JSON list of C-alpha atoms in Angstrom, two decimals:
[
{"chain": "A", "resi": 1, "resn": "MET", "atom": "CA", "xyz": [-0.09, -0.11, -0.17]},
{"chain": "A", "resi": 2, "resn": "LYS", "atom": "CA", "xyz": [1.64, 3.25, -1.19]},
{"chain": "A", "resi": 3, "resn": "SER", "atom": "CA", "xyz": [0.92, 6.79, -0.33]},
{"chain": "A", "resi": 4, "resn": "ASP", "atom": "CA", "xyz": [2.16, 8.51, -3.93]},
{"chain": "A", "resi": 5, "resn": "SER", "atom": "CA", "xyz": [5.62, 7.19, -4.04]},
{"chain": "A", "resi": 6, "resn": "VAL", "atom": "CA", "xyz": [6.40, 7.02, -0.47]},
{"chain": "A", "resi": 7, "resn": "PRO", "atom": "CA", "xyz": [5.63, 3.43, 0.99]},
{"chain": "A", "resi": 8, "resn": "VAL", "atom": "CA", "xyz": [4.32, 3.02, 4.45]},
{"chain": "A", "resi": 9, "resn": "ARG", "atom": "CA", "xyz": [6.90, 1.86, 6.98]},
{"chain": "A", "resi": 10, "resn": "VAL", "atom": "CA", "xyz": [5.91, -1.12, 8.84]},
{"chain": "A", "resi": 11, "resn": "LEU", "atom": "CA", "xyz": [7.95, -2.46, 11.78]},
{"chain": "A", "resi": 12, "resn": "VAL", "atom": "CA", "xyz": [7.48, -6.35, 12.31]},
{"chain": "A", "resi": 13, "resn": "VAL", "atom": "CA", "xyz": [8.07, -7.46, 15.83]},
{"chain": "A", "resi": 14, "resn": "ASP", "atom": "CA", "xyz": [8.34, -11.26, 16.43]},
{"chain": "A", "resi": 15, "resn": "ASP", "atom": "CA", "xyz": [10.88, -13.59, 17.88]},
{"chain": "A", "resi": 16, "resn": "GLU", "atom": "CA", "xyz": [9.89, -16.55, 15.39]},
{"chain": "A", "resi": 17, "resn": "PRO", "atom": "CA", "xyz": [12.27, -16.09, 12.32]},
{"chain": "A", "resi": 18, "resn": "SER", "atom": "CA", "xyz": [9.76, -18.09, 10.00]},
{"chain": "A", "resi": 19, "resn": "ILE", "atom": "CA", "xyz": [6.90, -15.44, 10.95]},
{"chain": "A", "resi": 20, "resn": "ARG", "atom": "CA", "xyz": [9.19, -12.57, 10.28]},
{"chain": "A", "resi": 21, "resn": "ARG", "atom": "CA", "xyz": [10.02, -13.98, 6.77]},
{"chain": "A", "resi": 22, "resn": "PHE", "atom": "CA", "xyz": [6.38, -14.67, 5.93]},
{"chain": "A", "resi": 23, "resn": "LEU", "atom": "CA", "xyz": [5.42, -11.08, 7.16]},
{"chain": "A", "resi": 24, "resn": "ARG", "atom": "CA", "xyz": [8.30, -9.44, 5.23]},
{"chain": "A", "resi": 25, "resn": "THR", "atom": "CA", "xyz": [7.70, -11.43, 2.05]},
{"chain": "A", "resi": 26, "resn": "SER", "atom": "CA", "xyz": [3.87, -10.68, 2.05]},
{"chain": "A", "resi": 27, "resn": "LEU", "atom": "CA", "xyz": [3.96, -7.15, 3.21]},
{"chain": "A", "resi": 28, "resn": "ALA", "atom": "CA", "xyz": [6.41, -6.31, 0.79]},
{"chain": "A", "resi": 29, "resn": "VAL", "atom": "CA", "xyz": [4.59, -7.63, -2.18]},
{"chain": "A", "resi": 30, "resn": "GLN", "atom": "CA", "xyz": [1.77, -5.04, -1.26]},
{"chain": "A", "resi": 31, "resn": "GLY", "atom": "CA", "xyz": [4.23, -2.31, -1.39]},
{"chain": "A", "resi": 32, "resn": "TYR", "atom": "CA", "xyz": [4.90, -1.64, 2.25]},
{"chain": "A", "resi": 33, "resn": "ASP", "atom": "CA", "xyz": [8.53, -0.81, 3.59]},
{"chain": "A", "resi": 34, "resn": "ILE", "atom": "CA", "xyz": [9.38, -3.42, 6.32]},
{"chain": "A", "resi": 35, "resn": "THR", "atom": "CA", "xyz": [11.92, -3.38, 9.24]},
{"chain": "A", "resi": 36, "resn": "GLU", "atom": "CA", "xyz": [12.24, -6.18, 11.64]},
{"chain": "A", "resi": 37, "resn": "ALA", "atom": "CA", "xyz": [13.03, -6.57, 15.43]},
{"chain": "A", "resi": 38, "resn": "ASP", "atom": "CA", "xyz": [13.06, -9.94, 17.07]},
{"chain": "A", "resi": 39, "resn": "ASP", "atom": "CA", "xyz": [12.68, -8.56, 20.76]},
{"chain": "A", "resi": 40, "resn": "GLY", "atom": "CA", "xyz": [11.01, -5.94, 22.65]},
{"chain": "A", "resi": 41, "resn": "ALA", "atom": "CA", "xyz": [14.40, -3.69, 23.40]},
{"chain": "A", "resi": 42, "resn": "ARG", "atom": "CA", "xyz": [15.25, -3.72, 19.56]},
{"chain": "A", "resi": 43, "resn": "ALA", "atom": "CA", "xyz": [11.37, -2.77, 18.72]},
{"chain": "A", "resi": 44, "resn": "LEU", "atom": "CA", "xyz": [11.79, 0.20, 20.89]},
{"chain": "A", "resi": 45, "resn": "ASP", "atom": "CA", "xyz": [15.17, 1.23, 19.24]},
{"chain": "A", "resi": 46, "resn": "GLU", "atom": "CA", "xyz": [13.82, 0.75, 15.85]},
{"chain": "A", "resi": 47, "resn": "VAL", "atom": "CA", "xyz": [10.82, 2.95, 16.72]},
{"chain": "A", "resi": 48, "resn": "ARG", "atom": "CA", "xyz": [12.93, 5.85, 18.12]},
{"chain": "A", "resi": 49, "resn": "ARG", "atom": "CA", "xyz": [15.29, 5.54, 15.26]},
{"chain": "A", "resi": 50, "resn": "ARG", "atom": "CA", "xyz": [13.02, 5.10, 12.00]},
{"chain": "A", "resi": 51, "resn": "THR", "atom": "CA", "xyz": [9.54, 6.26, 13.45]},
{"chain": "A", "resi": 52, "resn": "PRO", "atom": "CA", "xyz": [7.54, 3.72, 11.38]},
{"chain": "A", "resi": 53, "resn": "ASP", "atom": "CA", "xyz": [3.90, 4.16, 10.39]},
{"chain": "A", "resi": 54, "resn": "LEU", "atom": "CA", "xyz": [2.48, 1.02, 11.91]},
{"chain": "A", "resi": 55, "resn": "ILE", "atom": "CA", "xyz": [3.83, -1.75, 14.07]},
{"chain": "A", "resi": 56, "resn": "VAL", "atom": "CA", "xyz": [2.74, -5.53, 13.68]},
{"chain": "A", "resi": 57, "resn": "LEU", "atom": "CA", "xyz": [3.74, -6.74, 17.26]},
{"chain": "A", "resi": 58, "resn": "ASP", "atom": "CA", "xyz": [3.76, -10.22, 18.86]},
{"chain": "A", "resi": 59, "resn": "LEU", "atom": "CA", "xyz": [2.72, -10.47, 22.27]},
{"chain": "A", "resi": 60, "resn": "GLY", "atom": "CA", "xyz": [4.64, -13.43, 23.32]},
{"chain": "A", "resi": 61, "resn": "LEU", "atom": "CA", "xyz": [8.16, -12.00, 23.03]},
{"chain": "A", "resi": 62, "resn": "PRO", "atom": "CA", "xyz": [11.11, -13.23, 25.43]},
{"chain": "A", "resi": 63, "resn": "VAL", "atom": "CA", "xyz": [12.47, -10.66, 28.20]},
{"chain": "A", "resi": 64, "resn": "MET", "atom": "CA", "xyz": [10.15, -7.80, 27.34]},
{"chain": "A", "resi": 65, "resn": "GLY", "atom": "CA", "xyz": [6.76, -8.95, 26.49]},
{"chain": "A", "resi": 66, "resn": "GLY", "atom": "CA", "xyz": [4.52, -7.05, 23.82]},
{"chain": "A", "resi": 67, "resn": "GLN", "atom": "CA", "xyz": [2.31, -5.46, 26.49]},
{"chain": "A", "resi": 68, "resn": "GLU", "atom": "CA", "xyz": [5.56, -3.85, 28.08]},
{"chain": "A", "resi": 69, "resn": "VAL", "atom": "CA", "xyz": [6.29, -2.43, 24.68]},
{"chain": "A", "resi": 70, "resn": "ILE", "atom": "CA", "xyz": [2.87, -0.97, 24.21]},
{"chain": "A", "resi": 71, "resn": "ARG", "atom": "CA", "xyz": [3.11, 0.30, 27.74]},
{"chain": "A", "resi": 72, "resn": "ARG", "atom": "CA", "xyz": [6.41, 2.30, 27.21]},
{"chain": "A", "resi": 73, "resn": "LEU", "atom": "CA", "xyz": [5.40, 3.54, 23.64]},
{"chain": "A", "resi": 74, "resn": "ARG", "atom": "CA", "xyz": [2.15, 4.99, 24.93]},
{"chain": "A", "resi": 75, "resn": "GLY", "atom": "CA", "xyz": [3.96, 6.29, 28.05]},
{"chain": "A", "resi": 76, "resn": "GLU", "atom": "CA", "xyz": [6.29, 7.96, 25.49]},
{"chain": "A", "resi": 77, "resn": "GLY", "atom": "CA", "xyz": [3.68, 9.67, 23.64]},
{"chain": "A", "resi": 78, "resn": "VAL", "atom": "CA", "xyz": [3.99, 7.40, 20.78]},
{"chain": "A", "resi": 79, "resn": "THR", "atom": "CA", "xyz": [0.72, 7.20, 18.96]},
{"chain": "A", "resi": 80, "resn": "LEU", "atom": "CA", "xyz": [1.47, 5.13, 15.89]},
{"chain": "A", "resi": 81, "resn": "PRO", "atom": "CA", "xyz": [-0.97, 2.28, 15.00]},
{"chain": "A", "resi": 82, "resn": "ILE", "atom": "CA", "xyz": [-0.18, -1.12, 16.76]},
{"chain": "A", "resi": 83, "resn": "ILE", "atom": "CA", "xyz": [-1.46, -4.45, 15.65]},
{"chain": "A", "resi": 84, "resn": "VAL", "atom": "CA", "xyz": [-0.69, -7.37, 18.06]},
{"chain": "A", "resi": 85, "resn": "LEU", "atom": "CA", "xyz": [-0.43, -11.02, 17.16]},
{"chain": "A", "resi": 86, "resn": "SER", "atom": "CA", "xyz": [-1.58, -13.14, 20.02]},
{"chain": "A", "resi": 87, "resn": "SER", "atom": "CA", "xyz": [-2.22, -17.02, 20.43]},
{"chain": "A", "resi": 88, "resn": "ARG", "atom": "CA", "xyz": [-5.65, -18.24, 20.25]},
{"chain": "A", "resi": 89, "resn": "MET", "atom": "CA", "xyz": [-5.87, -19.12, 23.87]},
{"chain": "A", "resi": 90, "resn": "ASP", "atom": "CA", "xyz": [-4.42, -15.58, 25.07]},
{"chain": "A", "resi": 91, "resn": "GLU", "atom": "CA", "xyz": [-7.59, -13.61, 25.43]},
{"chain": "A", "resi": 92, "resn": "ALA", "atom": "CA", "xyz": [-6.41, -11.83, 28.68]},
{"chain": "A", "resi": 93, "resn": "GLY", "atom": "CA", "xyz": [-3.23, -10.88, 26.67]},
{"chain": "A", "resi": 94, "resn": "LYS", "atom": "CA", "xyz": [-5.38, -9.42, 23.88]},
{"chain": "A", "resi": 95, "resn": "VAL", "atom": "CA", "xyz": [-7.54, -7.41, 26.16]},
{"chain": "A", "resi": 96, "resn": "GLU", "atom": "CA", "xyz": [-4.65, -6.01, 28.16]},
{"chain": "A", "resi": 97, "resn": "ALA", "atom": "CA", "xyz": [-2.79, -5.09, 25.06]},
{"chain": "A", "resi": 98, "resn": "LEU", "atom": "CA", "xyz": [-6.03, -3.06, 23.71]},
{"chain": "A", "resi": 99, "resn": "ASP", "atom": "CA", "xyz": [-6.32, -1.42, 27.08]},
{"chain": "A", "resi": 100, "resn": "LEU", "atom": "CA", "xyz": [-2.78, -0.27, 27.06]},
{"chain": "A", "resi": 101, "resn": "GLY", "atom": "CA", "xyz": [-3.29, 1.19, 23.55]},
{"chain": "A", "resi": 102, "resn": "ALA", "atom": "CA", "xyz": [-2.95, -1.20, 20.78]},
{"chain": "A", "resi": 103, "resn": "ASP", "atom": "CA", "xyz": [-5.36, -0.46, 17.74]},
{"chain": "A", "resi": 104, "resn": "ASP", "atom": "CA", "xyz": [-6.21, -4.06, 17.07]},
{"chain": "A", "resi": 105, "resn": "TYR", "atom": "CA", "xyz": [-5.11, -7.82, 17.14]},
{"chain": "A", "resi": 106, "resn": "VAL", "atom": "CA", "xyz": [-4.81, -10.66, 14.89]},
{"chain": "A", "resi": 107, "resn": "THR", "atom": "CA", "xyz": [-4.76, -14.12, 16.22]},
{"chain": "A", "resi": 108, "resn": "LYS", "atom": "CA", "xyz": [-2.57, -16.80, 15.41]},
{"chain": "A", "resi": 109, "resn": "PRO", "atom": "CA", "xyz": [-2.75, -18.78, 12.91]},
{"chain": "A", "resi": 110, "resn": "PHE", "atom": "CA", "xyz": [-3.99, -15.79, 10.71]},
{"chain": "A", "resi": 111, "resn": "GLY", "atom": "CA", "xyz": [-4.69, -15.20, 6.85]},
{"chain": "A", "resi": 112, "resn": "MET", "atom": "CA", "xyz": [-2.58, -12.37, 5.28]},
{"chain": "A", "resi": 113, "resn": "ASP", "atom": "CA", "xyz": [-5.92, -10.99, 3.86]},
{"chain": "A", "resi": 114, "resn": "GLU", "atom": "CA", "xyz": [-7.18, -10.20, 7.43]},
{"chain": "A", "resi": 115, "resn": "LEU", "atom": "CA", "xyz": [-3.86, -8.75, 8.49]},
{"chain": "A", "resi": 116, "resn": "LEU", "atom": "CA", "xyz": [-4.13, -6.50, 5.60]},
{"chain": "A", "resi": 117, "resn": "ALA", "atom": "CA", "xyz": [-7.41, -5.64, 6.26]},
{"chain": "A", "resi": 118, "resn": "ARG", "atom": "CA", "xyz": [-6.37, -4.59, 9.93]},
{"chain": "A", "resi": 119, "resn": "ILE", "atom": "CA", "xyz": [-3.63, -2.61, 8.91]},
{"chain": "A", "resi": 120, "resn": "ARG", "atom": "CA", "xyz": [-5.83, -0.54, 6.18]},
{"chain": "A", "resi": 121, "resn": "ALA", "atom": "CA", "xyz": [-8.28, 0.04, 9.17]},
{"chain": "A", "resi": 122, "resn": "ALA", "atom": "CA", "xyz": [-5.69, 1.12, 11.57]},
{"chain": "A", "resi": 123, "resn": "LEU", "atom": "CA", "xyz": [-4.19, 3.35, 9.17]},
{"chain": "A", "resi": 124, "resn": "ARG", "atom": "CA", "xyz": [-7.58, 4.83, 8.05]},
{"chain": "A", "resi": 125, "resn": "HIS", "atom": "CA", "xyz": [-8.35, 5.46, 11.70]},
{"chain": "A", "resi": 126, "resn": "ARG", "atom": "CA", "xyz": [-5.07, 7.15, 12.41]},
{"chain": "A", "resi": 127, "resn": "LEU", "atom": "CA", "xyz": [-5.94, 9.54, 9.63]},
{"chain": "A", "resi": 128, "resn": "GLN", "atom": "CA", "xyz": [-9.61, 10.24, 10.94]},
{"chain": "A", "resi": 129, "resn": "GLN", "atom": "CA", "xyz": [-8.20, 10.90, 14.17]},
{"chain": "A", "resi": 130, "resn": "GLN", "atom": "CA", "xyz": [-5.79, 13.51, 12.98]},
{"chain": "A", "resi": 131, "resn": "GLY", "atom": "CA", "xyz": [-8.30, 15.36, 11.15]},
{"chain": "A", "resi": 132, "resn": "GLU", "atom": "CA", "xyz": [-11.67, 14.03, 12.13]},
{"chain": "A", "resi": 133, "resn": "ARG", "atom": "CA", "xyz": [-14.58, 14.35, 9.87]},
{"chain": "A", "resi": 134, "resn": "PRO", "atom": "CA", "xyz": [-17.85, 16.04, 11.03]},
{"chain": "A", "resi": 135, "resn": "VAL", "atom": "CA", "xyz": [-20.06, 13.37, 9.29]},
{"chain": "A", "resi": 136, "resn": "PHE", "atom": "CA", "xyz": [-19.28, 9.75, 9.50]},
{"chain": "A", "resi": 137, "resn": "ARG", "atom": "CA", "xyz": [-20.87, 7.32, 6.89]},
{"chain": "A", "resi": 138, "resn": "SER", "atom": "CA", "xyz": [-20.72, 3.82, 6.88]},
{"chain": "A", "resi": 139, "resn": "GLY", "atom": "CA", "xyz": [-23.13, 1.81, 4.69]},
{"chain": "A", "resi": 140, "resn": "ASP", "atom": "CA", "xyz": [-26.72, 2.92, 5.36]},
{"chain": "A", "resi": 141, "resn": "LEU", "atom": "CA", "xyz": [-25.59, 4.68, 8.80]},
{"chain": "A", "resi": 142, "resn": "THR", "atom": "CA", "xyz": [-24.66, 8.19, 8.89]},
{"chain": "A", "resi": 143, "resn": "VAL", "atom": "CA", "xyz": [-23.75, 10.17, 12.27]},
{"chain": "A", "resi": 144, "resn": "ASP", "atom": "CA", "xyz": [-23.39, 14.01, 11.92]},
{"chain": "A", "resi": 145, "resn": "LEU", "atom": "CA", "xyz": [-21.24, 14.82, 14.94]},
{"chain": "A", "resi": 146, "resn": "VAL", "atom": "CA", "xyz": [-22.13, 18.46, 14.89]},
{"chain": "A", "resi": 147, "resn": "ARG", "atom": "CA", "xyz": [-25.65, 18.30, 14.80]},
{"chain": "A", "resi": 148, "resn": "ARG", "atom": "CA", "xyz": [-25.70, 15.04, 16.92]},
{"chain": "A", "resi": 149, "resn": "LEU", "atom": "CA", "xyz": [-27.92, 13.62, 14.17]},
{"chain": "A", "resi": 150, "resn": "VAL", "atom": "CA", "xyz": [-28.17, 9.84, 13.45]},
{"chain": "A", "resi": 151, "resn": "THR", "atom": "CA", "xyz": [-30.00, 8.50, 10.48]},
{"chain": "A", "resi": 152, "resn": "VAL", "atom": "CA", "xyz": [-30.39, 5.14, 9.19]},
{"chain": "A", "resi": 153, "resn": "ARG", "atom": "CA", "xyz": [-31.24, 4.61, 5.57]},
{"chain": "A", "resi": 154, "resn": "GLY", "atom": "CA", "xyz": [-32.21, 8.44, 5.46]},
{"chain": "A", "resi": 155, "resn": "ALA", "atom": "CA", "xyz": [-34.59, 8.21, 8.46]},
{"chain": "A", "resi": 156, "resn": "GLU", "atom": "CA", "xyz": [-33.83, 9.96, 11.57]},
{"chain": "A", "resi": 157, "resn": "VAL", "atom": "CA", "xyz": [-32.96, 7.44, 14.54]},
{"chain": "A", "resi": 158, "resn": "LYS", "atom": "CA", "xyz": [-33.71, 8.99, 18.14]},
{"chain": "A", "resi": 159, "resn": "LEU", "atom": "CA", "xyz": [-31.28, 7.85, 20.63]},
{"chain": "A", "resi": 160, "resn": "SER", "atom": "CA", "xyz": [-31.02, 8.63, 24.31]},
{"chain": "A", "resi": 161, "resn": "PRO", "atom": "CA", "xyz": [-28.00, 10.57, 25.71]},
{"chain": "A", "resi": 162, "resn": "ARG", "atom": "CA", "xyz": [-26.17, 7.57, 27.10]},
{"chain": "A", "resi": 163, "resn": "GLU", "atom": "CA", "xyz": [-26.93, 5.72, 23.76]},
{"chain": "A", "resi": 164, "resn": "TYR", "atom": "CA", "xyz": [-25.57, 8.65, 21.59]},
{"chain": "A", "resi": 165, "resn": "ASP", "atom": "CA", "xyz": [-22.53, 8.72, 23.88]},
{"chain": "A", "resi": 166, "resn": "LEU", "atom": "CA", "xyz": [-21.74, 5.20, 23.40]},
{"chain": "A", "resi": 167, "resn": "LEU", "atom": "CA", "xyz": [-22.26, 5.54, 19.40]},
{"chain": "A", "resi": 168, "resn": "ARG", "atom": "CA", "xyz": [-20.24, 8.72, 19.51]},
{"chain": "A", "resi": 169, "resn": "LEU", "atom": "CA", "xyz": [-17.24, 6.93, 21.23]},
{"chain": "A", "resi": 170, "resn": "LEU", "atom": "CA", "xyz": [-17.56, 3.93, 18.72]},
{"chain": "A", "resi": 171, "resn": "VAL", "atom": "CA", "xyz": [-17.58, 6.45, 15.75]},
{"chain": "A", "resi": 172, "resn": "ALA", "atom": "CA", "xyz": [-14.31, 8.03, 17.14]},
{"chain": "A", "resi": 173, "resn": "HIS", "atom": "CA", "xyz": [-12.68, 4.68, 17.02]},
{"chain": "A", "resi": 174, "resn": "ALA", "atom": "CA", "xyz": [-14.37, 3.13, 14.05]},
{"chain": "A", "resi": 175, "resn": "GLY", "atom": "CA", "xyz": [-12.48, 0.03, 12.74]},
{"chain": "A", "resi": 176, "resn": "LYS", "atom": "CA", "xyz": [-10.67, -0.39, 16.10]},
{"chain": "A", "resi": 177, "resn": "VAL", "atom": "CA", "xyz": [-11.62, -2.88, 18.71]},
{"chain": "A", "resi": 178, "resn": "LEU", "atom": "CA", "xyz": [-12.76, -1.22, 21.90]},
{"chain": "A", "resi": 179, "resn": "THR", "atom": "CA", "xyz": [-12.40, -3.42, 25.13]},
{"chain": "A", "resi": 180, "resn": "HIS", "atom": "CA", "xyz": [-15.50, -3.70, 27.56]},
{"chain": "A", "resi": 181, "resn": "ARG", "atom": "CA", "xyz": [-13.27, -1.74, 30.18]},
{"chain": "A", "resi": 182, "resn": "PHE", "atom": "CA", "xyz": [-12.28, 0.99, 27.99]},
{"chain": "A", "resi": 183, "resn": "ILE", "atom": "CA", "xyz": [-15.82, 1.71, 26.95]},
{"chain": "A", "resi": 184, "resn": "LEU", "atom": "CA", "xyz": [-17.09, 1.43, 30.43]},
{"chain": "A", "resi": 185, "resn": "LYS", "atom": "CA", "xyz": [-14.47, 3.84, 31.70]},
{"chain": "A", "resi": 186, "resn": "GLU", "atom": "CA", "xyz": [-15.11, 6.46, 28.81]},
{"chain": "A", "resi": 187, "resn": "VAL", "atom": "CA", "xyz": [-19.02, 6.30, 28.82]},
{"chain": "A", "resi": 188, "resn": "TRP", "atom": "CA", "xyz": [-19.89, 5.32, 32.46]},
{"chain": "A", "resi": 189, "resn": "GLY", "atom": "CA", "xyz": [-16.43, 6.23, 34.07]},
{"chain": "A", "resi": 190, "resn": "GLY", "atom": "CA", "xyz": [-16.04, 2.75, 35.08]},
{"chain": "A", "resi": 191, "resn": "GLU", "atom": "CA", "xyz": [-18.95, 2.88, 37.52]},
{"chain": "A", "resi": 192, "resn": "THR", "atom": "CA", "xyz": [-21.22, 0.02, 35.90]},
{"chain": "A", "resi": 193, "resn": "ASP", "atom": "CA", "xyz": [-20.63, -3.61, 34.72]},
{"chain": "A", "resi": 194, "resn": "ILE", "atom": "CA", "xyz": [-20.57, -5.33, 31.45]},
{"chain": "A", "resi": 195, "resn": "GLN", "atom": "CA", "xyz": [-23.92, -6.36, 31.53]},
{"chain": "A", "resi": 196, "resn": "TYR", "atom": "CA", "xyz": [-25.20, -2.75, 31.66]},
{"chain": "A", "resi": 197, "resn": "LEU", "atom": "CA", "xyz": [-22.92, -2.40, 28.43]},
{"chain": "A", "resi": 198, "resn": "ARG", "atom": "CA", "xyz": [-24.44, -5.43, 26.81]},
{"chain": "A", "resi": 199, "resn": "ILE", "atom": "CA", "xyz": [-28.07, -4.04, 27.27]},
{"chain": "A", "resi": 200, "resn": "TYR", "atom": "CA", "xyz": [-26.82, -0.58, 25.80]},
{"chain": "A", "resi": 201, "resn": "ILE", "atom": "CA", "xyz": [-25.24, -2.30, 22.87]},
{"chain": "A", "resi": 202, "resn": "ARG", "atom": "CA", "xyz": [-28.59, -4.32, 22.21]},
{"chain": "A", "resi": 203, "resn": "GLN", "atom": "CA", "xyz": [-30.61, -1.51, 22.49]},
{"chain": "A", "resi": 204, "resn": "LEU", "atom": "CA", "xyz": [-28.39, 0.52, 19.85]},
{"chain": "A", "resi": 205, "resn": "ARG", "atom": "CA", "xyz": [-28.37, -2.56, 17.56]},
{"chain": "A", "resi": 206, "resn": "GLN", "atom": "CA", "xyz": [-32.31, -2.35, 17.60]},
{"chain": "A", "resi": 207, "resn": "LYS", "atom": "CA", "xyz": [-31.96, 1.10, 16.62]},
{"chain": "A", "resi": 208, "resn": "ILE", "atom": "CA", "xyz": [-29.41, 0.98, 13.83]},
{"chain": "A", "resi": 209, "resn": "GLU", "atom": "CA", "xyz": [-29.26, -2.33, 12.38]},
{"chain": "A", "resi": 210, "resn": "ALA", "atom": "CA", "xyz": [-31.33, -3.65, 9.82]},
{"chain": "A", "resi": 211, "resn": "ASP", "atom": "CA", "xyz": [-31.32, -7.02, 11.70]},
{"chain": "A", "resi": 212, "resn": "SER", "atom": "CA", "xyz": [-30.13, -6.68, 15.26]},
{"chain": "A", "resi": 213, "resn": "GLU", "atom": "CA", "xyz": [-29.44, -10.49, 15.54]},
{"chain": "A", "resi": 214, "resn": "ARG", "atom": "CA", "xyz": [-27.05, -10.29, 12.59]},
{"chain": "A", "resi": 215, "resn": "PRO", "atom": "CA", "xyz": [-25.45, -6.78, 13.22]},
{"chain": "A", "resi": 216, "resn": "ARG", "atom": "CA", "xyz": [-23.42, -5.27, 10.36]},
{"chain": "A", "resi": 217, "resn": "HIS", "atom": "CA", "xyz": [-22.49, -2.28, 12.12]},
{"chain": "A", "resi": 218, "resn": "ILE", "atom": "CA", "xyz": [-21.51, -2.98, 15.79]},
{"chain": "A", "resi": 219, "resn": "GLN", "atom": "CA", "xyz": [-19.48, -6.10, 15.73]},
{"chain": "A", "resi": 220, "resn": "THR", "atom": "CA", "xyz": [-18.81, -8.31, 18.69]},
{"chain": "A", "resi": 221, "resn": "GLU", "atom": "CA", "xyz": [-15.30, -9.28, 19.75]},
{"chain": "A", "resi": 222, "resn": "THR", "atom": "CA", "xyz": [-15.97, -12.30, 21.72]},
{"chain": "A", "resi": 223, "resn": "GLY", "atom": "CA", "xyz": [-14.54, -11.84, 25.07]},
{"chain": "A", "resi": 224, "resn": "VAL", "atom": "CA", "xyz": [-12.67, -8.62, 24.31]},
{"chain": "A", "resi": 225, "resn": "GLY", "atom": "CA", "xyz": [-15.38, -5.91, 23.39]},
{"chain": "A", "resi": 226, "resn": "TYR", "atom": "CA", "xyz": [-16.87, -4.33, 20.23]},
{"chain": "A", "resi": 227, "resn": "ARG", "atom": "CA", "xyz": [-15.76, -2.81, 16.90]},
{"chain": "A", "resi": 228, "resn": "LEU", "atom": "CA", "xyz": [-18.00, -0.34, 14.72]},
{"chain": "A", "resi": 229, "resn": "ARG", "atom": "CA", "xyz": [-17.54, -0.92, 11.07]},
{"chain": "A", "resi": 230, "resn": "ALA", "atom": "CA", "xyz": [-14.97, 1.51, 9.47]},
{"chain": "A", "resi": 231, "resn": "PRO", "atom": "CA", "xyz": [-16.46, 4.30, 7.55]},
{"chain": "A", "resi": 232, "resn": "ASP", "atom": "CA", "xyz": [-17.16, 4.23, 3.68]}
]
């Protein structure tokens, strides 16, 4: 993926040579400029020296784990997108990484098409944050952030203040996984439980989805949180 003649710089951090080789080859074919690191300390050094546009980061690194890498980068004010690679069984690790500031995750084993889609979404989200648009559109859903107006297929949808706050948070991070903990903290100040959040998600789906049982806009990331479909 290229922006004019300047390729997007991706730092791949994984201690398995075979994974790094696979990612280097597959991403380079797509036009990305790849650098690599095999542990957390080298990853931090690469970020400081080369300033990549995005990091693909394995959580299961030796000595300094992926979560600590994220913690240090976000603590230093580094805002570049981070996509984590995790094992299928490491649900707690994924949640912790997202709460620390990772943008998305892919579970091993993964398909290259899925990772490429996650990379594109993370890059779009970062651009959106840098120049947030007043009107969000995704499929048949439109959210006018200035007028606080929500429409589905051209018809206005009435939301309660709390429902709007929840949707507004999802819109601000469209395409990115938001953990239960993050949403509860941002919308309720952390003073409620996950079941309460699920009730509001269900109510939102009933108002904005064509079929609330098969949602296209608000997607569930099982055991982790929710993701709003990225803008068109």
